[in-house]
């Protein structure tokens, strides 16, 4: 009996500690328009023809902060191939995000979703959440959470999508 309890407990720990990947059924990515940090609007549908990684993040989220420089490296490497990262900050007040970005600059657009409208459209329930959209505007992969090493899976999936 004790070994069964231990096995169940171990299974639960592994289940809840791991980040989660899921392949989406190629459903259309909900279109949205959000303001960038510079105040200009960016509309997702304007990026049709590109592979887009949408990353929902917050400055108070440790895993989000840890993965940001890794996303920047992926963005730099694959941008010439028609790829971009969109960082969607979900905080009501963007001051903390601005402070984080001032000391940890990124080369991809940061969008502000202070009312969490886009966050709700994408059913974001965990931070960070990453959504990969193909060149046709269809969601291909969704990833909830982040642990060290997930960036290798990001690279693999991005590489596959930019080749399509």
CSV table of N, CA and C in Angstrom, one decimal:
chain,number,residue,atom,x,y,z
A,1,UNK,N,0.8,-1.2,0.0
A,1,UNK,CA,0.0,0.0,0.0
A,1,UNK,C,0.9,1.3,0.0
A,2,UNK,N,1.9,1.2,0.8
A,2,UNK,CA,2.8,2.4,0.9
A,2,UNK,C,3.5,2.6,-0.4
A,3,UNK,N,3.9,1.6,-1.1
A,3,UNK,CA,4.6,1.8,-2.4
A,3,UNK,C,3.6,2.4,-3.5
A,4,UNK,N,2.3,2.0,-3.4
A,4,UNK,CA,1.3,2.6,-4.3
A,4,UNK,C,1.2,4.1,-4.1
A,5,UNK,N,1.1,4.4,-2.8
A,5,UNK,CA,1.0,5.9,-2.4
A,5,UNK,C,2.2,6.6,-2.9
A,6,UNK,N,3.4,6.1,-2.7
A,6,UNK,CA,4.6,6.7,-3.2
A,6,UNK,C,4.6,6.9,-4.7
A,7,UNK,N,4.2,5.8,-5.4
A,7,UNK,CA,4.2,5.9,-6.9
A,7,UNK,C,3.2,7.0,-7.4
A,8,UNK,N,2.0,7.0,-6.7
A,8,UNK,CA,1.0,8.1,-7.1
A,8,UNK,C,1.5,9.5,-6.8
A,9,UNK,N,2.2,9.6,-5.6
A,9,UNK,CA,2.7,10.9,-5.3
A,9,UNK,C,3.8,11.3,-6.3
A,10,UNK,N,4.7,10.4,-6.6
A,10,UNK,CA,5.8,10.7,-7.6
A,10,UNK,C,5.2,11.1,-9.0
A,11,UNK,N,4.2,10.3,-9.4
A,11,UNK,CA,3.5,10.6,-10.7
A,11,UNK,C,2.9,12.0,-10.7
A,12,UNK,N,2.2,12.4,-9.6
A,12,UNK,CA,1.6,13.7,-9.5
A,12,UNK,C,2.7,14.8,-9.5
A,13,UNK,N,3.8,14.6,-8.8
A,13,UNK,CA,4.8,15.6,-8.8
A,13,UNK,C,5.4,15.8,-10.2
A,14,UNK,N,5.7,14.7,-10.9
A,14,UNK,CA,6.2,14.8,-12.3
A,14,UNK,C,5.2,15.5,-13.2
A,15,UNK,N,3.9,15.1,-13.0
A,15,UNK,CA,2.9,15.7,-13.9
A,15,UNK,C,2.8,17.2,-13.7
A,16,UNK,N,2.8,17.7,-12.4
A,16,UNK,CA,2.6,19.1,-12.2
A,16,UNK,C,3.9,19.9,-12.2
A,17,UNK,N,5.1,19.3,-12.2
A,17,UNK,CA,6.3,20.1,-12.2
A,17,UNK,C,6.8,20.3,-13.6
A,18,UNK,N,6.4,19.4,-14.5
A,18,UNK,CA,6.9,19.5,-15.9
A,18,UNK,C,6.1,20.6,-16.7
A,19,UNK,N,6.8,21.2,-17.6
A,19,UNK,CA,6.1,22.1,-18.5
A,19,UNK,C,5.3,21.2,-19.5
A,20,UNK,N,4.3,21.8,-20.1
A,20,UNK,CA,3.4,21.0,-20.9
A,20,UNK,C,3.3,21.5,-22.3
A,21,UNK,N,3.5,20.6,-23.3
A,21,UNK,CA,3.5,20.9,-24.7
A,21,UNK,C,2.2,20.2,-25.2
A,22,UNK,N,1.6,20.9,-26.2
A,22,UNK,CA,0.5,20.2,-26.9
A,22,UNK,C,0.4,20.7,-28.3
A,23,UNK,N,0.2,19.8,-29.2
A,23,UNK,CA,0.0,20.2,-30.6
A,23,UNK,C,-1.4,20.6,-30.8
A,24,UNK,N,-1.6,21.7,-31.4
A,24,UNK,CA,-3.0,22.2,-31.6
A,24,UNK,C,-3.5,21.6,-32.9
A,25,UNK,N,-4.7,21.7,-33.1
A,25,UNK,CA,-5.4,21.1,-34.3
A,25,UNK,C,-5.4,22.1,-35.5
A,26,UNK,N,-4.3,22.9,-35.6
A,26,UNK,CA,-4.2,23.9,-36.7
A,26,UNK,C,-5.4,24.8,-36.7
A,27,UNK,N,-5.9,25.2,-35.6
A,27,UNK,CA,-7.0,26.2,-35.6
A,27,UNK,C,-6.5,27.6,-35.8
A,28,UNK,N,-7.3,28.5,-36.4
A,28,UNK,CA,-6.8,29.8,-36.6
A,28,UNK,C,-6.4,30.5,-35.3
A,29,UNK,N,-5.3,31.2,-35.3
A,29,UNK,CA,-5.0,32.0,-34.2
A,29,UNK,C,-5.9,33.2,-34.1
A,30,UNK,N,-6.5,33.5,-32.9
A,30,UNK,CA,-7.4,34.6,-32.8
A,30,UNK,C,-6.6,35.9,-33.1
A,31,UNK,N,-7.1,36.7,-34.0
A,31,UNK,CA,-6.5,38.0,-34.3
A,31,UNK,C,-6.6,39.0,-33.2
A,32,UNK,N,-5.7,39.8,-33.1
A,32,UNK,CA,-5.7,40.9,-32.0
A,32,UNK,C,-4.9,42.0,-32.4
A,33,UNK,N,-5.2,43.2,-31.8
A,33,UNK,CA,-4.4,44.4,-32.0
A,33,UNK,C,-4.0,44.8,-30.6
A,34,UNK,N,-2.7,45.0,-30.3
A,34,UNK,CA,-2.2,45.5,-29.0
A,34,UNK,C,-1.2,46.6,-29.3
A,35,UNK,N,-1.1,47.4,-28.3
A,35,UNK,CA,-0.1,48.5,-28.3
A,35,UNK,C,1.3,47.9,-27.9
A,36,UNK,N,2.3,48.4,-28.7
A,36,UNK,CA,3.7,48.0,-28.4
A,36,UNK,C,4.2,49.0,-27.3
A,37,UNK,N,5.3,48.8,-26.8
A,37,UNK,CA,5.9,49.7,-25.8
A,37,UNK,C,6.0,51.1,-26.3
A,38,UNK,N,6.2,51.3,-27.6
A,38,UNK,CA,6.4,52.6,-28.2
A,38,UNK,C,5.0,53.3,-28.4
A,39,UNK,N,3.9,52.6,-28.1
A,39,UNK,CA,2.6,53.2,-28.3
A,39,UNK,C,1.9,52.9,-29.6
A,40,UNK,N,2.7,52.3,-30.5
A,40,UNK,CA,2.1,52.0,-31.9
A,40,UNK,C,1.4,50.6,-31.8
A,41,UNK,N,0.4,50.5,-32.6
A,41,UNK,CA,-0.4,49.3,-32.6
A,41,UNK,C,0.3,48.2,-33.4
A,42,UNK,N,0.1,47.0,-33.0
A,42,UNK,CA,0.5,45.8,-33.8
A,42,UNK,C,-0.6,44.8,-33.9
A,43,UNK,N,-1.0,44.4,-35.1
A,43,UNK,CA,-2.1,43.5,-35.4
A,43,UNK,C,-1.5,42.2,-35.8
A,44,UNK,N,-1.9,41.1,-35.2
A,44,UNK,CA,-1.3,39.8,-35.5
A,44,UNK,C,-1.5,39.4,-36.9
A,45,UNK,N,-2.6,39.7,-37.5
A,45,UNK,CA,-2.9,39.3,-38.9
A,45,UNK,C,-1.9,40.0,-39.9
A,46,UNK,N,-1.3,41.1,-39.5
A,46,UNK,CA,-0.3,41.8,-40.4
A,46,UNK,C,0.9,40.9,-40.5
A,47,UNK,N,1.1,39.9,-39.7
A,47,UNK,CA,2.3,39.1,-39.7
A,47,UNK,C,2.0,37.8,-40.5
A,48,UNK,N,0.8,37.6,-41.1
A,48,UNK,CA,0.5,36.4,-41.8
A,48,UNK,C,1.6,36.3,-42.9
A,49,UNK,N,2.1,35.1,-43.1
A,49,UNK,CA,3.2,34.8,-44.0
A,49,UNK,C,4.5,34.6,-43.2
A,50,UNK,N,4.5,35.0,-41.9
A,50,UNK,CA,5.6,34.7,-41.0
A,50,UNK,C,5.2,33.7,-40.0
A,51,UNK,N,6.2,33.0,-39.4
A,51,UNK,CA,6.0,32.1,-38.3
A,51,UNK,C,6.1,33.0,-37.1
A,52,UNK,N,5.2,32.9,-36.2
A,52,UNK,CA,5.1,33.8,-35.0
A,52,UNK,C,5.1,33.0,-33.7
A,53,UNK,N,5.9,33.4,-32.8
A,53,UNK,CA,5.9,32.8,-31.5
A,53,UNK,C,5.4,33.9,-30.5
A,54,UNK,N,4.2,33.6,-30.0
A,54,UNK,CA,3.6,34.6,-29.0
A,54,UNK,C,3.9,34.1,-27.6
A,55,UNK,N,4.5,34.9,-26.8
A,55,UNK,CA,4.9,34.5,-25.5
A,55,UNK,C,4.2,35.4,-24.5
A,56,UNK,N,3.3,34.9,-23.7
A,56,UNK,CA,2.6,35.6,-22.6
A,56,UNK,C,3.5,35.5,-21.4
A,57,UNK,N,3.8,36.7,-20.8
A,57,UNK,CA,4.8,36.8,-19.7
A,57,UNK,C,4.4,37.9,-18.8
A,58,UNK,N,5.1,37.9,-17.6
A,58,UNK,CA,5.0,39.0,-16.6
A,58,UNK,C,6.4,39.1,-15.9
A,59,UNK,N,6.7,40.3,-15.5
A,59,UNK,CA,8.0,40.5,-14.9
A,59,UNK,C,8.1,39.9,-13.5
A,60,UNK,N,6.9,39.6,-12.9
A,60,UNK,CA,6.9,38.9,-11.6
A,60,UNK,C,7.1,37.4,-11.7
A,61,UNK,N,7.1,36.9,-12.9
A,61,UNK,CA,7.1,35.4,-13.2
A,61,UNK,C,8.6,35.0,-13.4
A,62,UNK,N,9.1,34.3,-12.4
A,62,UNK,CA,10.5,33.8,-12.5
A,62,UNK,C,10.9,33.1,-13.8
A,63,UNK,N,10.1,32.0,-14.2
A,63,UNK,CA,10.3,31.3,-15.4
A,63,UNK,C,10.3,32.2,-16.6
A,64,UNK,N,9.3,33.2,-16.6
A,64,UNK,CA,9.2,34.1,-17.8
A,64,UNK,C,10.5,34.9,-17.9
A,65,UNK,N,11.0,35.4,-16.8
A,65,UNK,CA,12.2,36.2,-16.8
A,65,UNK,C,13.4,35.4,-17.3
A,66,UNK,N,13.4,34.1,-16.8
A,66,UNK,CA,14.5,33.2,-17.2
A,66,UNK,C,14.6,32.9,-18.7
A,67,UNK,N,13.4,32.8,-19.3
A,67,UNK,CA,13.4,32.4,-20.7
A,67,UNK,C,13.5,33.5,-21.7
A,68,UNK,N,13.3,34.8,-21.2
A,68,UNK,CA,13.3,35.9,-22.1
A,68,UNK,C,14.6,36.0,-22.9
A,69,UNK,N,15.8,35.9,-22.3
A,69,UNK,CA,17.0,36.0,-23.2
A,69,UNK,C,17.1,34.9,-24.2
A,70,UNK,N,16.6,33.7,-23.8
A,70,UNK,CA,16.6,32.6,-24.7
A,70,UNK,C,15.7,32.8,-25.9
A,71,UNK,N,14.5,33.4,-25.6
A,71,UNK,CA,13.6,33.7,-26.7
A,71,UNK,C,14.3,34.7,-27.7
A,72,UNK,N,15.0,35.7,-27.1
A,72,UNK,CA,15.7,36.7,-27.9
A,72,UNK,C,16.7,36.1,-28.8
A,73,UNK,N,17.4,35.1,-28.3
A,73,UNK,CA,18.4,34.4,-29.2
A,73,UNK,C,17.7,33.7,-30.3
A,74,UNK,N,16.6,33.0,-30.0
A,74,UNK,CA,15.9,32.3,-31.1
A,74,UNK,C,15.3,33.3,-32.1
A,75,UNK,N,14.8,34.4,-31.6
A,75,UNK,CA,14.3,35.5,-32.5
A,75,UNK,C,15.4,36.0,-33.5
A,76,UNK,N,16.6,36.3,-32.9
A,76,UNK,CA,17.7,36.8,-33.7
A,76,UNK,C,18.1,35.7,-34.8
A,77,UNK,N,18.1,34.5,-34.4
A,77,UNK,CA,18.6,33.4,-35.3
A,77,UNK,C,17.6,33.2,-36.5
A,78,UNK,N,16.4,33.2,-36.2
A,78,UNK,CA,15.4,32.8,-37.2
A,78,UNK,C,14.6,34.0,-37.9
A,79,UNK,N,14.8,35.2,-37.4
A,79,UNK,CA,14.2,36.4,-38.0
A,79,UNK,C,14.4,36.5,-39.5
A,80,UNK,N,15.7,36.3,-39.9
A,80,UNK,CA,15.9,36.4,-41.4
A,80,UNK,C,15.1,35.4,-42.2
A,81,UNK,N,14.6,34.3,-41.6
A,81,UNK,CA,13.8,33.3,-42.3
A,81,UNK,C,12.3,33.5,-42.2
A,82,UNK,N,11.9,34.7,-41.8
A,82,UNK,CA,10.4,35.0,-41.7
A,82,UNK,C,9.8,34.6,-40.4
A,83,UNK,N,10.5,34.8,-39.3
A,83,UNK,CA,10.1,34.4,-37.9
A,83,UNK,C,10.2,35.6,-37.0
A,84,UNK,N,9.2,35.7,-36.1
A,84,UNK,CA,9.3,36.8,-35.1
A,84,UNK,C,8.7,36.3,-33.8
A,85,UNK,N,9.2,36.9,-32.7
A,85,UNK,CA,8.6,36.6,-31.4
A,85,UNK,C,7.8,37.9,-31.0
A,86,UNK,N,6.7,37.6,-30.4
A,86,UNK,CA,5.9,38.7,-29.8
A,86,UNK,C,5.8,38.4,-28.3
A,87,UNK,N,6.3,39.3,-27.5
A,87,UNK,CA,6.2,39.2,-26.1
A,87,UNK,C,5.0,39.9,-25.6
A,88,UNK,N,4.0,39.2,-25.1
A,88,UNK,CA,2.7,39.9,-24.6
A,88,UNK,C,2.8,40.0,-23.1
A,89,UNK,N,3.0,41.2,-22.6
A,89,UNK,CA,3.1,41.4,-21.2
A,89,UNK,C,1.6,41.5,-20.6
A,90,UNK,N,1.3,40.8,-19.6
A,90,UNK,CA,0.0,40.7,-19.0
A,90,UNK,C,-0.3,41.5,-17.8
A,91,UNK,N,0.7,42.3,-17.4
A,91,UNK,CA,0.6,43.1,-16.2
A,91,UNK,C,-0.3,44.3,-16.4
A,92,UNK,N,-1.1,44.7,-15.4
A,92,UNK,CA,-2.0,45.9,-15.4
A,92,UNK,C,-1.1,47.1,-15.6
A,93,UNK,N,0.0,47.2,-14.9
A,93,UNK,CA,0.8,48.4,-14.9
A,93,UNK,C,2.1,47.9,-15.6
A,94,UNK,N,2.5,48.6,-16.7
A,94,UNK,CA,3.6,48.2,-17.5
A,94,UNK,C,5.0,48.7,-16.9
A,95,UNK,N,4.9,49.4,-15.8
A,95,UNK,CA,6.2,50.0,-15.3
A,95,UNK,C,7.2,48.9,-14.9
A,96,UNK,N,6.8,47.8,-14.3
A,96,UNK,CA,7.7,46.7,-14.0
A,96,UNK,C,8.3,46.1,-15.2
A,97,UNK,N,7.4,45.9,-16.2
A,97,UNK,CA,7.9,45.3,-17.5
A,97,UNK,C,8.9,46.2,-18.1
A,98,UNK,N,8.6,47.5,-18.1
A,98,UNK,CA,9.6,48.5,-18.7
A,98,UNK,C,10.9,48.5,-18.0
A,99,UNK,N,10.9,48.4,-16.7
A,99,UNK,CA,12.1,48.3,-15.9
A,99,UNK,C,12.9,47.1,-16.2
A,100,UNK,N,12.2,45.9,-16.3
A,100,UNK,CA,12.9,44.7,-16.6
A,100,UNK,C,13.5,44.8,-18.0
A,101,UNK,N,12.8,45.3,-18.9
A,101,UNK,CA,13.3,45.4,-20.3
A,101,UNK,C,14.4,46.4,-20.5
A,102,UNK,N,14.4,47.4,-19.6
A,102,UNK,CA,15.5,48.4,-19.7
A,102,UNK,C,16.8,47.8,-19.3
A,103,UNK,N,16.8,46.8,-18.4
A,103,UNK,CA,18.1,46.2,-18.0
A,103,UNK,C,18.3,44.8,-18.7
A,104,UNK,N,17.3,44.3,-19.4
A,104,UNK,CA,17.4,43.0,-20.1
A,104,UNK,C,16.7,43.2,-21.5
A,105,UNK,N,17.3,44.1,-22.3
A,105,UNK,CA,16.7,44.4,-23.6
A,105,UNK,C,16.4,43.2,-24.5
A,106,UNK,N,15.4,43.3,-25.2
A,106,UNK,CA,15.1,42.3,-26.2
A,106,UNK,C,14.9,42.9,-27.6
A,107,UNK,N,15.1,42.2,-28.6
A,107,UNK,CA,15.0,42.7,-30.0
A,107,UNK,C,13.7,42.4,-30.7
A,108,UNK,N,12.8,41.8,-30.0
A,108,UNK,CA,11.4,41.6,-30.5
A,108,UNK,C,10.4,42.5,-29.9
A,109,UNK,N,9.3,42.6,-30.6
A,109,UNK,CA,8.2,43.5,-30.1
A,109,UNK,C,7.6,43.0,-28.7
A,110,UNK,N,7.4,44.0,-27.8
A,110,UNK,CA,6.7,43.7,-26.6
A,110,UNK,C,5.4,44.4,-26.7
A,111,UNK,N,4.3,43.7,-26.5
A,111,UNK,CA,3.0,44.2,-26.5
A,111,UNK,C,2.4,44.2,-25.1
A,112,UNK,N,1.5,45.1,-24.9
A,112,UNK,CA,0.9,45.3,-23.6
A,112,UNK,C,-0.6,44.9,-23.6
A,113,UNK,N,-0.9,43.9,-22.8
A,113,UNK,CA,-2.3,43.4,-22.6
A,113,UNK,C,-2.7,43.6,-21.2
A,114,UNK,N,-2.8,44.9,-20.8
A,114,UNK,CA,-3.1,45.3,-19.4
A,114,UNK,C,-4.5,44.9,-19.0
A,115,UNK,N,-5.4,44.7,-19.9
A,115,UNK,CA,-6.8,44.3,-19.6
A,115,UNK,C,-7.0,42.8,-19.8
A,116,UNK,N,-5.9,42.1,-20.2
A,116,UNK,CA,-5.9,40.7,-20.3
A,116,UNK,C,-7.0,40.2,-21.3
A,117,UNK,N,-7.3,41.0,-22.3
A,117,UNK,CA,-8.3,40.6,-23.3
A,117,UNK,C,-7.7,39.5,-24.2
A,118,UNK,N,-6.5,39.7,-24.7
A,118,UNK,CA,-5.8,38.7,-25.6
A,118,UNK,C,-5.5,37.5,-24.8
A,119,UNK,N,-5.0,37.7,-23.5
A,119,UNK,CA,-4.7,36.6,-22.7
A,119,UNK,C,-5.9,35.7,-22.5
A,120,UNK,N,-7.1,36.2,-22.4
A,120,UNK,CA,-8.3,35.4,-22.3
A,120,UNK,C,-8.7,34.8,-23.6
A,121,UNK,N,-8.5,35.5,-24.7
A,121,UNK,CA,-8.7,34.9,-26.1
A,121,UNK,C,-7.9,33.6,-26.3
A,122,UNK,N,-6.7,33.6,-25.7
A,122,UNK,CA,-5.8,32.5,-25.9
A,122,UNK,C,-5.9,31.5,-24.8
A,123,UNK,N,-6.9,31.7,-23.9
A,123,UNK,CA,-7.1,30.8,-22.7
A,123,UNK,C,-5.8,30.6,-21.9
A,124,UNK,N,-5.1,31.6,-21.7
A,124,UNK,CA,-3.8,31.5,-20.9
A,124,UNK,C,-4.1,31.3,-19.4
A,125,UNK,N,-3.7,30.2,-18.9
A,125,UNK,CA,-3.9,30.0,-17.5
A,125,UNK,C,-2.6,29.8,-16.7
A,126,UNK,N,-1.5,29.8,-17.4
A,126,UNK,CA,-0.2,29.6,-16.7
A,126,UNK,C,0.8,30.6,-17.3
A,127,UNK,N,1.8,31.0,-16.5
A,127,UNK,CA,2.8,31.9,-17.0
A,127,UNK,C,4.1,31.1,-17.0
A,128,UNK,N,4.9,31.2,-18.0
A,128,UNK,CA,4.6,31.8,-19.3
A,128,UNK,C,3.8,30.8,-20.1
A,129,UNK,N,3.1,31.3,-21.1
A,129,UNK,CA,2.4,30.5,-22.1
A,129,UNK,C,3.0,30.9,-23.5
A,130,UNK,N,3.4,29.9,-24.3
A,130,UNK,CA,3.9,30.2,-25.6
A,130,UNK,C,3.1,29.5,-26.6
A,131,UNK,N,2.8,30.3,-27.7
A,131,UNK,CA,1.9,29.8,-28.8
A,131,UNK,C,2.7,30.0,-30.1
A,132,UNK,N,2.8,28.9,-30.8
A,132,UNK,CA,3.5,29.0,-32.1
A,132,UNK,C,2.4,29.0,-33.2
A,133,UNK,N,2.5,30.0,-34.1
A,133,UNK,CA,1.6,30.2,-35.2
A,133,UNK,C,2.3,30.1,-36.5
A,134,UNK,N,1.8,29.3,-37.4
A,134,UNK,CA,2.5,29.0,-38.7
A,134,UNK,C,2.2,30.2,-39.7
A,135,UNK,N,2.8,30.1,-40.8
A,135,UNK,CA,2.7,31.1,-41.8
A,135,UNK,C,1.3,31.4,-42.3
A,136,UNK,N,0.4,30.5,-42.2
A,136,UNK,CA,-1.0,30.6,-42.6
A,136,UNK,C,-1.9,31.2,-41.4
A,137,UNK,N,-1.3,31.5,-40.3
A,137,UNK,CA,-2.0,32.1,-39.2
A,137,UNK,C,-2.7,31.0,-38.3
A,138,UNK,N,-2.3,29.8,-38.4
A,138,UNK,CA,-2.9,28.7,-37.6
A,138,UNK,C,-2.0,28.3,-36.4
A,139,UNK,N,-2.6,28.1,-35.3
A,139,UNK,CA,-1.9,27.7,-34.1
A,139,UNK,C,-1.4,26.2,-34.3
A,140,UNK,N,-0.1,26.0,-34.1
A,140,UNK,CA,0.5,24.7,-34.3
A,140,UNK,C,0.9,24.1,-33.0
A,141,UNK,N,1.4,24.9,-32.1
A,141,UNK,CA,1.8,24.3,-30.8
A,141,UNK,C,1.5,25.3,-29.7
A,142,UNK,N,1.2,24.8,-28.5
A,142,UNK,CA,1.0,25.6,-27.3
A,142,UNK,C,1.8,25.0,-26.2
A,143,UNK,N,2.5,25.8,-25.5
A,143,UNK,CA,3.4,25.4,-24.4
A,143,UNK,C,3.1,26.2,-23.1
A,144,UNK,N,2.8,25.5,-22.0
A,144,UNK,CA,2.5,26.2,-20.8
A,144,UNK,C,3.6,25.9,-19.8
A,145,UNK,N,4.1,27.0,-19.2
A,145,UNK,CA,5.2,26.9,-18.3
A,145,UNK,C,6.6,27.0,-19.0
A,146,UNK,N,7.6,26.9,-18.2
A,146,UNK,CA,9.0,26.9,-18.7
A,146,UNK,C,9.9,26.2,-17.7
A,147,UNK,N,10.7,25.3,-18.2
A,147,UNK,CA,11.8,24.8,-17.4
A,147,UNK,C,13.1,24.8,-18.3
A,148,UNK,N,14.2,24.8,-17.7
A,148,UNK,CA,15.4,24.8,-18.4
A,148,UNK,C,15.5,23.7,-19.4
A,149,UNK,N,15.8,24.0,-20.7
A,149,UNK,CA,15.8,23.0,-21.7
A,149,UNK,C,14.7,23.1,-22.7
A,150,UNK,N,13.6,23.7,-22.3
A,150,UNK,CA,12.5,23.9,-23.2
A,150,UNK,C,12.8,24.6,-24.5
A,151,UNK,N,13.8,25.5,-24.4
A,151,UNK,CA,14.2,26.3,-25.5
A,151,UNK,C,14.7,25.4,-26.7
A,152,UNK,N,15.2,24.2,-26.4
A,152,UNK,CA,15.6,23.3,-27.4
A,152,UNK,C,14.4,22.8,-28.2
A,153,UNK,N,13.3,22.6,-27.5
A,153,UNK,CA,12.1,22.2,-28.2
A,153,UNK,C,11.5,23.4,-29.0
A,154,UNK,N,11.6,24.6,-28.5
A,154,UNK,CA,11.2,25.8,-29.2
A,154,UNK,C,12.0,25.9,-30.6
A,155,UNK,N,13.3,25.7,-30.5
A,155,UNK,CA,14.2,25.8,-31.7
A,155,UNK,C,13.7,24.7,-32.7
A,156,UNK,N,13.5,23.5,-32.2
A,156,UNK,CA,13.1,22.4,-33.1
A,156,UNK,C,11.8,22.8,-33.8
A,157,UNK,N,10.8,23.2,-33.1
A,157,UNK,CA,9.5,23.5,-33.7
A,157,UNK,C,9.6,24.7,-34.6
A,158,UNK,N,10.3,25.8,-34.2
A,158,UNK,CA,10.5,26.9,-35.1
A,158,UNK,C,11.2,26.5,-36.4
A,159,UNK,N,12.2,25.8,-36.3
A,159,UNK,CA,13.0,25.3,-37.4
A,159,UNK,C,12.1,24.5,-38.4
A,160,UNK,N,11.2,23.7,-37.9
A,160,UNK,CA,10.3,22.9,-38.7
A,160,UNK,C,9.3,23.9,-39.4
A,161,UNK,N,8.8,24.9,-38.7
A,161,UNK,CA,7.7,25.7,-39.2
A,161,UNK,C,8.3,26.7,-40.3
A,162,UNK,N,9.5,27.2,-40.1
A,162,UNK,CA,10.1,28.1,-41.1
A,162,UNK,C,10.4,27.4,-42.4
A,163,UNK,N,10.6,26.1,-42.3
A,163,UNK,CA,10.9,25.3,-43.5
A,163,UNK,C,9.6,25.0,-44.3
A,164,UNK,N,8.5,25.1,-43.7
A,164,UNK,CA,7.2,24.8,-44.4
A,164,UNK,C,6.9,25.8,-45.4
